[in-house]
């Protein structure tokens, strides 16, 4: 079965950086898109960054372009979200997700597989 486990969240000051990690098991290499979703307190889950494991394509929400970077290791067992220049509005739970369709991640649709999330708080 597919397992997605997030780590790396925590408390950081505005302007600081964090790197989230998603460890992946149960996926056929090259068959899935991995997406990071953000859920702000009291709000819905929104797509932040997407990485196609098939061709390496990426997509970012406008709100994080130039600040966040999604990447994966060569073995495709871990996907990272490097978050720089963090803002208070970045606060919330970050989920690692997976689906066969890249467009679902781009559009913020219902991804097939979800991790439990890792919380991030950006505050002074």
The first five atom37 places (N, CA, C, CB, O) and aatype in JSON, in Angstrom:
{
  "aatype": [20, 20, 20, 20, 20, 20, 20, 20, 20, 20, 20, 20, 20, 20, 20, 20, 20, 20, 20, 20, 20, 20, 20, 20, 20, 20, 20, 20, 20, 20, 20, 20, 20, 20, 20, 20, 20, 20, 20, 20, 20, 20, 20, 20, 20, 20, 20, 20, 20, 20, 20, 20, 20, 20, 20, 20, 20, 20, 20, 20, 20, 20, 20, 20, 20, 20, 20, 20, 20, 20, 20, 20, 20, 20, 20, 20, 20, 20, 20, 20, 20, 20, 20, 20, 20, 20, 20, 20, 20, 20, 20, 20, 20, 20, 20, 20, 20, 20, 20, 20, 20, 20, 20, 20, 20, 20, 20, 20, 20, 20, 20, 20, 20, 20, 20, 20, 20, 20, 20, 20, 20, 20, 20, 20],
  "atom_mask": [
    [1, 1, 1, 1, 1],
    [1, 1, 1, 1, 1],
    [1, 1, 1, 1, 1],
    [1, 1, 1, 1, 1],
    [1, 1, 1, 1, 1],
    [1, 1, 1, 1, 1],
    [1, 1, 1, 1, 1],
    [1, 1, 1, 1, 1],
    [1, 1, 1, 1, 1],
    [1, 1, 1, 1, 1],
    [1, 1, 1, 1, 1],
    [1, 1, 1, 1, 1],
    [1, 1, 1, 1, 1],
    [1, 1, 1, 1, 1],
    [1, 1, 1, 1, 1],
    [1, 1, 1, 1, 1],
    [1, 1, 1, 1, 1],
    [1, 1, 1, 1, 1],
    [1, 1, 1, 1, 1],
    [1, 1, 1, 1, 1],
    [1, 1, 1, 1, 1],
    [1, 1, 1, 1, 1],
    [1, 1, 1, 1, 1],
    [1, 1, 1, 1, 1],
    [1, 1, 1, 1, 1],
    [1, 1, 1, 1, 1],
    [1, 1, 1, 1, 1],
    [1, 1, 1, 1, 1],
    [1, 1, 1, 1, 1],
    [1, 1, 1, 1, 1],
    [1, 1, 1, 1, 1],
    [1, 1, 1, 1, 1],
    [1, 1, 1, 1, 1],
    [1, 1, 1, 1, 1],
    [1, 1, 1, 1, 1],
    [1, 1, 1, 1, 1],
    [1, 1, 1, 1, 1],
    [1, 1, 1, 1, 1],
    [1, 1, 1, 1, 1],
    [1, 1, 1, 1, 1],
    [1, 1, 1, 1, 1],
    [1, 1, 1, 1, 1],
    [1, 1, 1, 1, 1],
    [1, 1, 1, 1, 1],
    [1, 1, 1, 1, 1],
    [1, 1, 1, 1, 1],
    [1, 1, 1, 1, 1],
    [1, 1, 1, 1, 1],
    [1, 1, 1, 1, 1],
    [1, 1, 1, 1, 1],
    [1, 1, 1, 1, 1],
    [1, 1, 1, 1, 1],
    [1, 1, 1, 1, 1],
    [1, 1, 1, 1, 1],
    [1, 1, 1, 1, 1],
    [1, 1, 1, 1, 1],
    [1, 1, 1, 1, 1],
    [1, 1, 1, 1, 1],
    [1, 1, 1, 1, 1],
    [1, 1, 1, 1, 1],
    [1, 1, 1, 1, 1],
    [1, 1, 1, 1, 1],
    [1, 1, 1, 1, 1],
    [1, 1, 1, 1, 1],
    [1, 1, 1, 1, 1],
    [1, 1, 1, 1, 1],
    [1, 1, 1, 1, 1],
    [1, 1, 1, 1, 1],
    [1, 1, 1, 1, 1],
    [1, 1, 1, 1, 1],
    [1, 1, 1, 1, 1],
    [1, 1, 1, 1, 1],
    [1, 1, 1, 1, 1],
    [1, 1, 1, 1, 1],
    [1, 1, 1, 1, 1],
    [1, 1, 1, 1, 1],
    [1, 1, 1, 1, 1],
    [1, 1, 1, 1, 1],
    [1, 1, 1, 1, 1],
    [1, 1, 1, 1, 1],
    [1, 1, 1, 1, 1],
    [1, 1, 1, 1, 1],
    [1, 1, 1, 1, 1],
    [1, 1, 1, 1, 1],
    [1, 1, 1, 1, 1],
    [1, 1, 1, 1, 1],
    [1, 1, 1, 1, 1],
    [1, 1, 1, 1, 1],
    [1, 1, 1, 1, 1],
    [1, 1, 1, 1, 1],
    [1, 1, 1, 1, 1],
    [1, 1, 1, 1, 1],
    [1, 1, 1, 1, 1],
    [1, 1, 1, 1, 1],
    [1, 1, 1, 1, 1],
    [1, 1, 1, 1, 1],
    [1, 1, 1, 1, 1],
    [1, 1, 1, 1, 1],
    [1, 1, 1, 1, 1],
    [1, 1, 1, 1, 1],
    [1, 1, 1, 1, 1],
    [1, 1, 1, 1, 1],
    [1, 1, 1, 1, 1],
    [1, 1, 1, 1, 1],
    [1, 1, 1, 1, 1],
    [1, 1, 1, 1, 1],
    [1, 1, 1, 1, 1],
    [1, 1, 1, 1, 1],
    [1, 1, 1, 1, 1],
    [1, 1, 1, 1, 1],
    [1, 1, 1, 1, 1],
    [1, 1, 1, 1, 1],
    [1, 1, 1, 1, 1],
    [1, 1, 1, 1, 1],
    [1, 1, 1, 1, 1],
    [1, 1, 1, 1, 1],
    [1, 1, 1, 1, 1],
    [1, 1, 1, 1, 1],
    [1, 1, 1, 1, 1],
    [1, 1, 1, 1, 1],
    [1, 1, 1, 1, 1],
    [1, 1, 1, 1, 1],
    [1, 1, 1, 1, 1],
    [1, 1, 1, 1, 1]
  ],
  "atom_positions": [
    [[0.82, -1.17, 0.0], [0.0, 0.0, 0.0], [0.88, 1.24, 0.0], [-0.94, -0.01, 1.2], [2.04, 1.2, 0.4]],
    [[0.3, 2.35, -0.45], [1.02, 3.61, -0.51], [1.09, 4.23, 0.87], [0.35, 4.58, -1.5], [0.09, 4.29, 1.59]],
    [[2.28, 4.69, 1.24], [2.47, 5.42, 2.49], [3.24, 6.7, 2.21], [3.19, 4.56, 3.54], [4.28, 6.68, 1.54]],
    [[2.73, 7.81, 2.73], [3.37, 9.11, 2.62], [3.53, 9.65, 4.03], [2.54, 10.09, 1.72], [2.55, 9.8, 4.76]],
    [[4.76, 9.94, 4.43], [5.04, 10.38, 5.79], [5.8, 11.69, 5.73], [5.83, 9.32, 6.58], [6.92, 11.74, 5.21]],
    [[5.19, 12.75, 6.27], [5.81, 14.07, 6.27], [6.63, 14.3, 7.53], [4.74, 15.15, 6.13], [6.34, 13.73, 8.58]],
    [[7.65, 15.14, 7.41], [8.44, 15.56, 8.55], [9.07, 16.91, 8.24], [9.52, 14.5, 8.9], [9.08, 17.35, 7.09]],
    [[9.6, 17.57, 9.27], [10.33, 18.8, 9.09], [9.6, 20.06, 9.48], [10.73, 18.92, 7.71], [10.19, 21.14, 9.46]],
    [[8.33, 19.97, 9.84], [7.59, 21.14, 10.25], [8.04, 21.64, 11.61], [6.13, 20.85, 10.27], [8.76, 20.96, 12.33]],
    [[7.6, 22.85, 11.94], [7.95, 23.43, 13.22], [7.66, 24.9, 13.26], [9.4, 23.18, 13.51], [6.92, 25.43, 12.43]],
    [[8.25, 25.57, 14.24], [8.09, 27.01, 14.44], [9.27, 27.74, 13.84], [7.94, 27.34, 15.93], [10.43, 27.38, 14.09]],
    [[9.0, 28.77, 13.05], [10.05, 29.54, 12.41], [9.63, 31.01, 12.37], [10.35, 29.01, 10.98], [8.44, 31.31, 12.29]],
    [[10.6, 31.91, 12.44], [10.31, 33.33, 12.37], [10.04, 33.77, 10.93], [11.47, 34.14, 12.95], [10.54, 33.15, 9.99]],
    [[9.26, 34.84, 10.74], [9.08, 35.37, 9.39], [10.43, 35.66, 8.73], [8.23, 36.64, 9.43], [11.34, 36.19, 9.36]],
    [[10.53, 35.3, 7.46], [11.78, 35.44, 6.73], [12.69, 34.25, 6.84], [12.5, 36.63, 7.2], [13.7, 34.17, 6.13]],
    [[12.37, 33.32, 7.71], [13.19, 32.14, 7.9], [12.88, 31.06, 6.89], [13.0, 31.61, 9.27], [12.1, 31.25, 5.95]],
    [[13.51, 29.9, 7.09], [13.4, 28.79, 6.16], [13.13, 27.49, 6.88], [14.65, 28.67, 5.31], [13.54, 27.3, 8.03]],
    [[12.45, 26.59, 6.19], [12.25, 25.22, 6.62], [12.34, 24.31, 5.41], [10.89, 25.05, 7.35], [12.07, 24.74, 4.29]],
    [[12.71, 23.07, 5.64], [12.65, 22.06, 4.59], [11.8, 20.89, 5.06], [14.07, 21.59, 4.19], [12.15, 20.2, 6.02]],
    [[10.69, 20.69, 4.38], [9.82, 19.56, 4.67], [10.24, 18.35, 3.85], [8.36, 19.92, 4.39], [10.71, 18.49, 2.72]],
    [[10.06, 17.18, 4.41], [10.38, 15.94, 3.72], [9.16, 15.04, 3.68], [11.55, 15.22, 4.4], [8.36, 15.02, 4.61]],
    [[9.02, 14.32, 2.59], [7.98, 13.32, 2.42], [8.64, 12.01, 2.02], [6.92, 13.76, 1.37], [9.21, 11.91, 0.94]],
    [[8.56, 11.02, 2.89], [9.08, 9.7, 2.55], [7.97, 8.88, 1.92], [9.66, 8.98, 3.8], [6.83, 8.87, 2.4]],
    [[8.31, 8.21, 0.85], [7.33, 7.56, -0.01], [7.59, 6.06, -0.08], [7.35, 8.17, -1.42], [8.73, 5.63, -0.24]],
    [[6.53, 5.27, 0.04], [6.62, 3.84, -0.17], [5.34, 3.36, -0.84], [6.87, 3.08, 1.17], [4.28, 3.96, -0.68]],
    [[5.44, 2.28, -1.59], [4.29, 1.68, -2.22], [3.92, 2.24, -3.58], [3.15, 1.81, -1.33], [2.92, 1.82, -4.16]],
    [[4.71, 3.17, -4.11], [4.45, 3.75, -5.42], [5.39, 3.14, -6.46], [4.61, 5.28, -5.37], [6.56, 2.88, -6.17]],
    [[4.87, 2.93, -7.64], [5.71, 2.5, -8.76], [6.5, 3.7, -9.27], [4.86, 1.87, -9.9], [5.9, 4.71, -9.63]],
    [[7.83, 3.62, -9.3], [8.62, 4.77, -9.74], [8.19, 5.28, -11.11], [10.09, 4.41, -9.77], [7.97, 4.5, -12.04]],
    [[8.09, 6.58, -11.22], [7.76, 7.22, -12.49], [6.29, 7.23, -12.85], [8.49, 6.55, -13.55], [5.93, 7.66, -13.94]],
    [[5.43, 6.78, -11.95], [4.0, 6.67, -12.27], [3.13, 7.71, -11.57], [3.51, 5.31, -11.91], [1.94, 7.78, -11.84]],
    [[3.7, 8.5, -10.67], [2.9, 9.38, -9.84], [3.4, 10.81, -9.84], [2.86, 8.86, -8.44], [4.57, 11.09, -10.12]],
    [[2.49, 11.71, -9.51], [2.81, 13.08, -9.15], [2.75, 13.21, -7.64], [1.84, 14.08, -9.85], [1.82, 12.72, -7.0]],
    [[3.74, 13.88, -7.07], [3.75, 14.18, -5.65], [3.42, 15.66, -5.48], [5.13, 13.84, -5.01], [4.0, 16.52, -6.15]],
    [[2.5, 15.95, -4.59], [2.1, 17.33, -4.36], [2.12, 17.69, -2.89], [0.73, 17.57, -4.91], [1.77, 16.88, -2.03]],
    [[2.55, 18.91, -2.62], [2.45, 19.47, -1.28], [1.23, 20.38, -1.22], [3.75, 20.26, -0.89], [1.08, 21.28, -2.05]],
    [[0.36, 20.13, -0.25], [-0.83, 20.94, -0.03], [-0.71, 21.65, 1.3], [-2.09, 20.07, -0.07], [-0.09, 21.16, 2.24]],
    [[-1.32, 22.82, 1.37], [-1.3, 23.65, 2.56], [-2.72, 23.9, 3.04], [-0.59, 24.99, 2.28], [-3.6, 24.23, 2.25]],
    [[-2.93, 23.73, 4.33], [-4.21, 24.05, 4.94], [-3.98, 25.06, 6.04], [-4.9, 22.77, 5.49], [-3.47, 24.73, 7.11]],
    [[-4.37, 26.31, 5.77], [-4.29, 27.34, 6.79], [-5.36, 27.1, 7.84], [-4.44, 28.75, 6.16], [-6.37, 26.45, 7.56]],
    [[-5.15, 27.61, 9.05], [-6.15, 27.41, 10.11], [-7.54, 27.86, 9.67], [-5.75, 28.15, 11.37], [-7.72, 29.0, 9.23]],
    [[-8.52, 26.98, 9.8], [-9.89, 27.3, 9.46], [-10.2, 27.37, 7.98], [-10.24, 28.56, 10.07], [-11.29, 27.79, 7.6]],
    [[-9.27, 26.97, 7.13], [-9.46, 27.05, 5.69], [-9.28, 25.69, 5.04], [-8.5, 28.06, 5.09], [-8.89, 24.72, 5.68]],
    [[-9.58, 25.64, 3.74], [-9.45, 24.4, 3.0], [-8.02, 24.12, 2.58], [-10.33, 24.44, 1.8], [-7.12, 24.94, 2.75]],
    [[-7.84, 22.94, 2.02], [-6.53, 22.52, 1.57], [-6.28, 23.01, 0.14], [-6.4, 21.0, 1.64], [-7.12, 22.84, -0.74]],
    [[-5.12, 23.63, -0.07], [-4.77, 24.2, -1.35], [-3.43, 23.66, -1.83], [-4.73, 25.72, -1.27], [-2.52, 23.43, -1.04]],
    [[-3.33, 23.45, -3.13], [-2.09, 22.98, -3.72], [-1.01, 24.06, -3.63], [-2.31, 22.57, -5.18], [-1.26, 25.22, -3.95]],
    [[0.18, 23.67, -3.19], [1.31, 24.58, -3.08], [2.36, 24.29, -4.15], [1.93, 24.49, -1.69], [2.82, 25.2, -4.84]],
    [[2.74, 23.04, -4.28], [3.79, 22.65, -5.21], [3.56, 21.23, -5.68], [5.18, 22.78, -4.58], [3.1, 20.38, -4.91]],
    [[3.88, 20.96, -6.95], [3.67, 19.66, -7.56], [4.94, 19.22, -8.28], [2.48, 19.68, -8.52], [5.63, 20.04, -8.88]],
    [[5.23, 17.94, -8.23], [6.37, 17.37, -8.92], [5.94, 16.08, -9.6], [7.54, 17.1, -7.94], [5.48, 15.14, -8.95]],
    [[6.09, 16.04, -10.94], [5.81, 14.82, -11.68], [7.02, 13.89, -11.57], [5.49, 15.14, -13.16], [8.13, 14.25, -11.96]],
    [[6.79, 12.7, -11.05], [7.85, 11.7, -10.99], [8.08, 11.06, -12.35], [7.52, 10.63, -9.96], [9.05, 10.33, -12.53]],
    [[7.19, 11.32, -13.3], [7.3, 10.78, -14.64], [8.29, 11.56, -15.49], [5.94, 10.77, -15.31], [9.13, 10.97, -16.17]],
    [[8.19, 12.91, -15.46], [9.05, 13.71, -16.32], [9.74, 14.88, -15.61], [8.25, 14.25, -17.45], [10.47, 15.63, -16.25]],
    [[9.53, 15.04, -14.32], [10.18, 16.08, -13.56], [9.51, 17.43, -13.62], [11.55, 16.22, -14.03], [10.04, 18.4, -13.07]],
    [[8.36, 17.54, -14.26], [7.66, 18.81, -14.34], [7.27, 19.28, -12.95], [6.42, 18.69, -15.23], [6.97, 18.47, -12.07]],
    [[7.27, 20.59, -12.75], [6.88, 21.18, -11.48], [5.82, 22.24, -11.7], [8.09, 21.79, -10.77], [5.69, 22.8, -12.78]],
    [[5.06, 22.51, -10.66], [4.07, 23.56, -10.65], [4.04, 24.16, -9.25], [2.67, 23.03, -11.07], [4.13, 23.45, -8.25]],
    [[3.9, 25.49, -9.2], [3.84, 26.19, -7.92], [2.65, 27.12, -7.88], [5.13, 26.96, -7.66], [2.29, 27.73, -8.89]],
    [[2.05, 27.24, -6.72], [1.04, 28.26, -6.52], [1.68, 29.63, -6.64], [0.36, 28.08, -5.15], [2.85, 29.81, -6.28]],
    [[0.92, 30.6, -7.14], [1.45, 31.94, -7.3], [1.98, 32.52, -5.98], [0.38, 32.85, -7.87], [2.94, 33.28, -5.97]],
    [[1.35, 32.15, -4.89], [1.71, 32.7, -3.6], [3.09, 32.27, -3.11], [0.69, 32.32, -2.6], [3.65, 32.9, -2.22]],
    [[3.64, 31.19, -3.69], [4.92, 30.67, -3.21], [6.0, 30.7, -4.27], [4.76, 29.27, -2.71], [7.14, 30.32, -3.99]],
    [[5.69, 31.14, -5.49], [6.69, 31.19, -6.55], [7.86, 32.08, -6.14], [6.06, 31.7, -7.85], [7.68, 33.18, -5.64]],
    [[9.06, 31.57, -6.37], [10.26, 32.29, -5.99], [10.68, 32.08, -4.57], [10.07, 33.72, -6.22], [11.78, 32.49, -4.18]],
    [[9.85, 31.44, -3.76], [10.17, 31.2, -2.36], [10.29, 29.71, -2.02], [9.12, 31.82, -1.48], [11.15, 29.32, -1.23]],
    [[9.44, 28.88, -2.63], [9.42, 27.45, -2.34], [9.97, 26.67, -3.53], [7.99, 26.98, -2.0], [9.82, 27.08, -4.68]],
    [[10.61, 25.54, -3.24], [11.12, 24.65, -4.27], [10.8, 23.21, -3.91], [12.64, 24.85, -4.46], [11.1, 22.76, -2.81]],
    [[10.19, 22.48, -4.85], [9.93, 21.07, -4.66], [10.98, 20.27, -5.42], [8.5, 20.7, -5.12], [11.33, 20.62, -6.54]],
    [[11.47, 19.2, -4.8], [12.48, 18.38, -5.43], [12.41, 16.97, -4.87], [13.88, 18.97, -5.22], [11.78, 16.73, -3.84]],
    [[13.05, 16.04, -5.56], [13.09, 14.66, -5.11], [14.48, 14.09, -5.21], [12.12, 13.82, -5.9], [15.32, 14.6, -5.95]],
    [[14.73, 13.01, -4.47], [16.02, 12.36, -4.56], [16.05, 11.43, -5.77], [16.33, 11.59, -3.26], [15.02, 11.18, -6.39]],
    [[17.24, 10.94, -6.09], [17.42, 10.13, -7.29], [16.64, 8.82, -7.22], [18.88, 9.84, -7.52], [16.2, 8.3, -8.25]],
    [[16.48, 8.29, -6.03], [15.77, 7.02, -5.86], [14.26, 7.19, -5.83], [16.23, 6.36, -4.6], [13.53, 6.2, -5.8]],
    [[13.79, 8.43, -5.83], [12.36, 8.74, -5.79], [11.69, 8.18, -4.54], [11.67, 8.2, -7.03], [10.53, 7.77, -4.57]],
    [[12.43, 8.16, -3.45], [11.89, 7.71, -2.18], [11.58, 8.85, -1.24], [12.85, 6.76, -1.53], [10.9, 8.66, -0.23]],
    [[12.08, 10.05, -1.55], [11.85, 11.21, -0.72], [11.62, 12.43, -1.6], [13.02, 11.44, 0.24], [12.36, 12.65, -2.56]],
    [[10.62, 13.22, -1.27], [10.36, 14.49, -1.93], [10.43, 15.59, -0.88], [8.96, 14.49, -2.65], [9.94, 15.44, 0.24]],
    [[11.06, 16.7, -1.25], [11.28, 17.8, -0.34], [10.5, 19.03, -0.75], [12.75, 18.11, -0.25], [10.19, 19.22, -1.93]],
    [[10.2, 19.86, 0.22], [9.69, 21.2, -0.04], [10.57, 22.18, 0.73], [8.18, 21.34, 0.37], [10.45, 22.31, 1.94]],
    [[11.46, 22.86, 0.0], [12.3, 23.89, 0.6], [11.5, 25.18, 0.65], [13.62, 24.07, -0.19], [11.07, 25.68, -0.39]],
    [[11.31, 25.72, 1.83], [10.5, 26.91, 2.03], [11.4, 28.03, 2.55], [9.32, 26.64, 3.01], [11.93, 27.94, 3.66]],
    [[11.56, 29.07, 1.76], [12.37, 30.22, 2.13], [11.5, 31.46, 2.23], [13.5, 30.44, 1.1], [10.37, 31.48, 1.75]],
    [[12.03, 32.48, 2.88], [11.32, 33.75, 3.03], [9.91, 33.55, 3.54], [11.28, 34.51, 1.71], [8.95, 34.1, 3.0]],
    [[9.79, 32.76, 4.58], [8.48, 32.38, 5.09], [7.72, 33.58, 5.64], [8.62, 31.32, 6.17], [8.29, 34.5, 6.23]],
    [[6.4, 33.54, 5.43], [5.5, 34.59, 5.86], [4.49, 34.02, 6.84], [4.79, 35.23, 4.65], [4.24, 32.82, 6.84]],
    [[3.9, 34.87, 7.68], [2.89, 34.36, 8.62], [1.74, 33.62, 7.92], [2.32, 35.51, 9.43], [1.21, 32.67, 8.47]],
    [[1.36, 34.04, 6.72], [0.29, 33.38, 6.01], [0.66, 31.99, 5.51], [-0.14, 34.22, 4.86], [-0.21, 31.25, 5.05]],
    [[1.94, 31.62, 5.59], [2.35, 30.26, 5.27], [2.03, 29.29, 6.41], [3.84, 30.24, 4.96], [2.17, 28.07, 6.24]],
    [[1.62, 29.8, 7.54], [1.28, 28.97, 8.69], [0.17, 27.98, 8.34], [0.87, 29.85, 9.87], [-0.78, 28.33, 7.65]],
    [[0.29, 26.77, 8.83], [-0.74, 25.77, 8.63], [-0.13, 24.38, 8.55], [-1.52, 26.06, 7.38], [1.06, 24.19, 8.79]],
    [[-0.97, 23.43, 8.22], [-0.53, 22.05, 8.08], [-0.19, 21.78, 6.62], [-1.62, 21.07, 8.57], [-0.94, 22.14, 5.72]],
    [[0.95, 21.16, 6.4], [1.4, 20.8, 5.06], [1.29, 19.29, 4.88], [2.85, 21.28, 4.81], [1.81, 18.51, 5.68]],
    [[0.6, 18.9, 3.81], [0.35, 17.51, 3.51], [1.12, 17.08, 2.27], [-1.13, 17.26, 3.33], [1.17, 17.81, 1.28]],
    [[1.7, 15.92, 2.32], [2.27, 15.28, 1.14], [1.19, 14.41, 0.51], [3.53, 14.43, 1.51], [0.51, 13.64, 1.2]],
    [[1.04, 14.53, -0.81], [-0.02, 13.82, -1.52], [0.54, 13.16, -2.77], [-1.17, 14.78, -1.88], [1.63, 13.5, -3.23]],
    [[-0.21, 12.2, -3.3], [0.2, 11.51, -4.52], [-1.01, 11.16, -5.36], [1.0, 10.25, -4.18], [-2.07, 10.81, -4.83]],
    [[-0.85, 11.25, -6.67], [-1.88, 10.87, -7.6], [-1.23, 10.6, -8.95], [-2.97, 11.97, -7.72], [-0.13, 11.09, -9.23]],
    [[-1.91, 9.82, -9.78], [-1.38, 9.54, -11.11], [-1.52, 10.73, -12.06], [-2.07, 8.34, -11.7], [-0.85, 10.77, -13.09]],
    [[-2.39, 11.68, -11.73], [-2.69, 12.79, -12.63], [-2.07, 14.08, -12.14], [-4.2, 12.95, -12.79], [-2.42, 14.58, -11.07]],
    [[-1.14, 14.61, -12.92], [-0.46, 15.86, -12.58], [-1.46, 17.01, -12.47], [0.61, 16.19, -13.62], [-1.31, 17.88, -11.62]],
    [[-2.47, 17.01, -13.34], [-3.41, 18.12, -13.37], [-4.22, 18.23, -12.08], [-4.35, 17.98, -14.54], [-4.63, 19.33, -11.7]],
    [[-4.45, 17.12, -11.4], [-5.17, 17.19, -10.14], [-4.39, 17.99, -9.11], [-5.46, 15.78, -9.61], [-4.97, 18.74, -8.32]],
    [[-3.09, 17.84, -9.11], [-2.25, 18.62, -8.2], [-2.25, 20.09, -8.61], [-0.82, 18.08, -8.19], [-2.39, 20.97, -7.76]],
    [[-2.1, 20.36, -9.9], [-2.09, 21.74, -10.39], [-3.37, 22.46, -10.03], [-1.9, 21.76, -11.9], [-3.35, 23.63, -9.63]],
    [[-4.49, 21.77, -10.17], [-5.79, 22.38, -9.95], [-6.25, 22.32, -8.5], [-6.81, 21.73, -10.83], [-7.31, 22.84, -8.16]],
    [[-5.47, 21.68, -7.66], [-5.85, 21.55, -6.26], [-7.0, 20.61, -6.03], [-6.19, 22.88, -5.72], [-7.75, 20.77, -5.07]],
    [[-7.15, 19.63, -6.9], [-8.23, 18.67, -6.8], [-7.95, 17.58, -5.8], [-8.5, 18.08, -8.13], [-6.99, 17.63, -5.03]],
    [[-8.8, 16.58, -5.83], [-8.71, 15.49, -4.87], [-7.63, 14.49, -5.24], [-10.03, 14.79, -4.76], [-7.82, 13.64, -6.11]],
    [[-6.5, 14.61, -4.57], [-5.42, 13.66, -4.76], [-5.8, 12.32, -4.13], [-4.1, 14.2, -4.16], [-6.56, 12.27, -3.16]],
    [[-5.26, 11.24, -4.68], [-5.66, 9.91, -4.26], [-5.12, 9.54, -2.89], [-5.19, 8.9, -5.27], [-5.83, 8.94, -2.08]],
    [[-3.86, 9.89, -2.62], [-3.21, 9.47, -1.39], [-2.74, 10.69, -0.6], [-2.02, 8.54, -1.69], [-2.24, 11.66, -1.17]],
    [[-2.91, 10.62, 0.7], [-2.56, 11.72, 1.59], [-1.78, 11.23, 2.79], [-3.82, 12.46, 2.06], [-2.07, 10.17, 3.35]],
    [[-0.77, 12.01, 3.19], [-0.13, 11.79, 4.47], [-0.93, 12.44, 5.58], [1.29, 12.33, 4.45], [-1.99, 13.03, 5.34]],
    [[-0.44, 12.33, 6.8], [-1.14, 12.89, 7.95], [-0.85, 14.37, 8.17], [-0.77, 12.13, 9.18], [-1.56, 15.03, 8.92]],
    [[0.17, 14.9, 7.52], [0.49, 16.31, 7.6], [1.54, 16.62, 8.65], [-0.75, 17.08, 7.9], [1.73, 15.88, 9.61]],
    [[2.23, 17.74, 8.44], [3.19, 18.26, 9.4], [2.91, 19.75, 9.59], [4.66, 18.0, 8.94], [2.82, 20.48, 8.6]],
    [[2.79, 20.21, 10.83], [2.41, 21.61, 11.05], [3.59, 22.56, 10.94], [1.78, 21.75, 12.42], [4.71, 22.24, 11.34]],
    [[3.32, 23.74, 10.38], [4.29, 24.81, 10.26], [3.67, 26.07, 10.85], [4.72, 25.03, 8.78], [2.55, 26.44, 10.5]],
    [[4.4, 26.72, 11.73], [3.97, 27.99, 12.3], [5.03, 29.04, 12.02], [3.69, 27.86, 13.82], [6.19, 28.87, 12.39]],
    [[4.62, 30.13, 11.37], [5.53, 31.23, 11.06], [5.11, 32.41, 11.93], [5.5, 31.61, 9.52], [4.07, 33.02, 11.7]],
    [[5.9, 32.7, 12.93], [5.55, 33.74, 13.89], [6.81, 34.25, 14.57], [4.56, 33.2, 14.93], [7.77, 33.51, 14.78]],
    [[6.78, 35.54, 14.92], [7.88, 36.12, 15.67], [7.7, 35.94, 17.16], [8.02, 37.58, 15.34], [8.55, 36.37, 17.95]]
  ]
}
